[in-house]
C-alpha positions as a printed Julia matrix, in Angstrom:
58×3 Matrix{Float64}:
  -0.07   0.01   0.25
   1.52   3.38  -0.77
   1.94   5.66   1.62
  -0.64   9.05   1.42
   1.46  12.46   1.77
  -0.05  15.36   3.4
   0.81  19.32   3.7
  -0.68  21.13   6.92
  -0.79  24.75   6.31
  -1.47  27.29   8.19
   0.18  29.71  10.67
  -2.16  28.57  13.87
  -0.84  25.36  15.72
  -4.12  24.9   17.2
  -5.74  24.72  13.75
  -3.09  22.52  12.18
  -3.07  20.2   15.21
  -7.03  20.01  14.68
  -7.05  19.18  10.84
  -4.6   16.36  11.56
  -6.21  14.72  14.2
  -9.13  14.26  12.0
  -6.83  13.23   8.97
  -5.28  10.35  11.58
  -8.87   9.26  12.42
 -10.11   9.29   9.44
  -7.68   8.46   6.53
  -6.4    5.62   9.18
  -8.77   3.3    8.42
  -7.56   3.23   4.88
  -4.03   3.79   4.11
  -0.4    4.76   5.54
   0.05   8.46   6.12
   2.4   10.93   6.32
   1.48  14.56   8.02
   4.21  17.24   7.33
   2.02  20.89   8.8
   4.48  24.1    7.95
   2.83  27.3   10.3
   3.84  29.98   7.16
   3.47  29.23   3.62
   7.02  30.26   2.66
   7.78  27.16   4.15
   5.7   25.15   2.33
   6.71  25.9   -1.17
   9.84  25.41  -0.23
   8.91  22.21   0.59
   7.41  21.78  -2.71
  10.08  23.38  -4.78
  12.49  21.05  -2.95
  10.78  18.19  -4.71
   8.97  16.32  -1.67
   5.83  15.54  -2.93
   2.07  15.84  -1.56
  -1.13  14.3   -2.22
  -3.61  16.84   0.05
  -1.98  20.1    0.49
  -4.72  22.06   3.03
């Protein structure tokens, strides 16, 4: 089974954690997931530009 790679970007840690909990609860039932969280869009863009692959970005 392939791992699903997900990026979460929000400057509020509370909201990143909340989205992460929802995702782990429901997606983990179906497949493995890898979640990276970012507190600013610039860091997300740097990760994306360095060829890090994400299946979903929130």
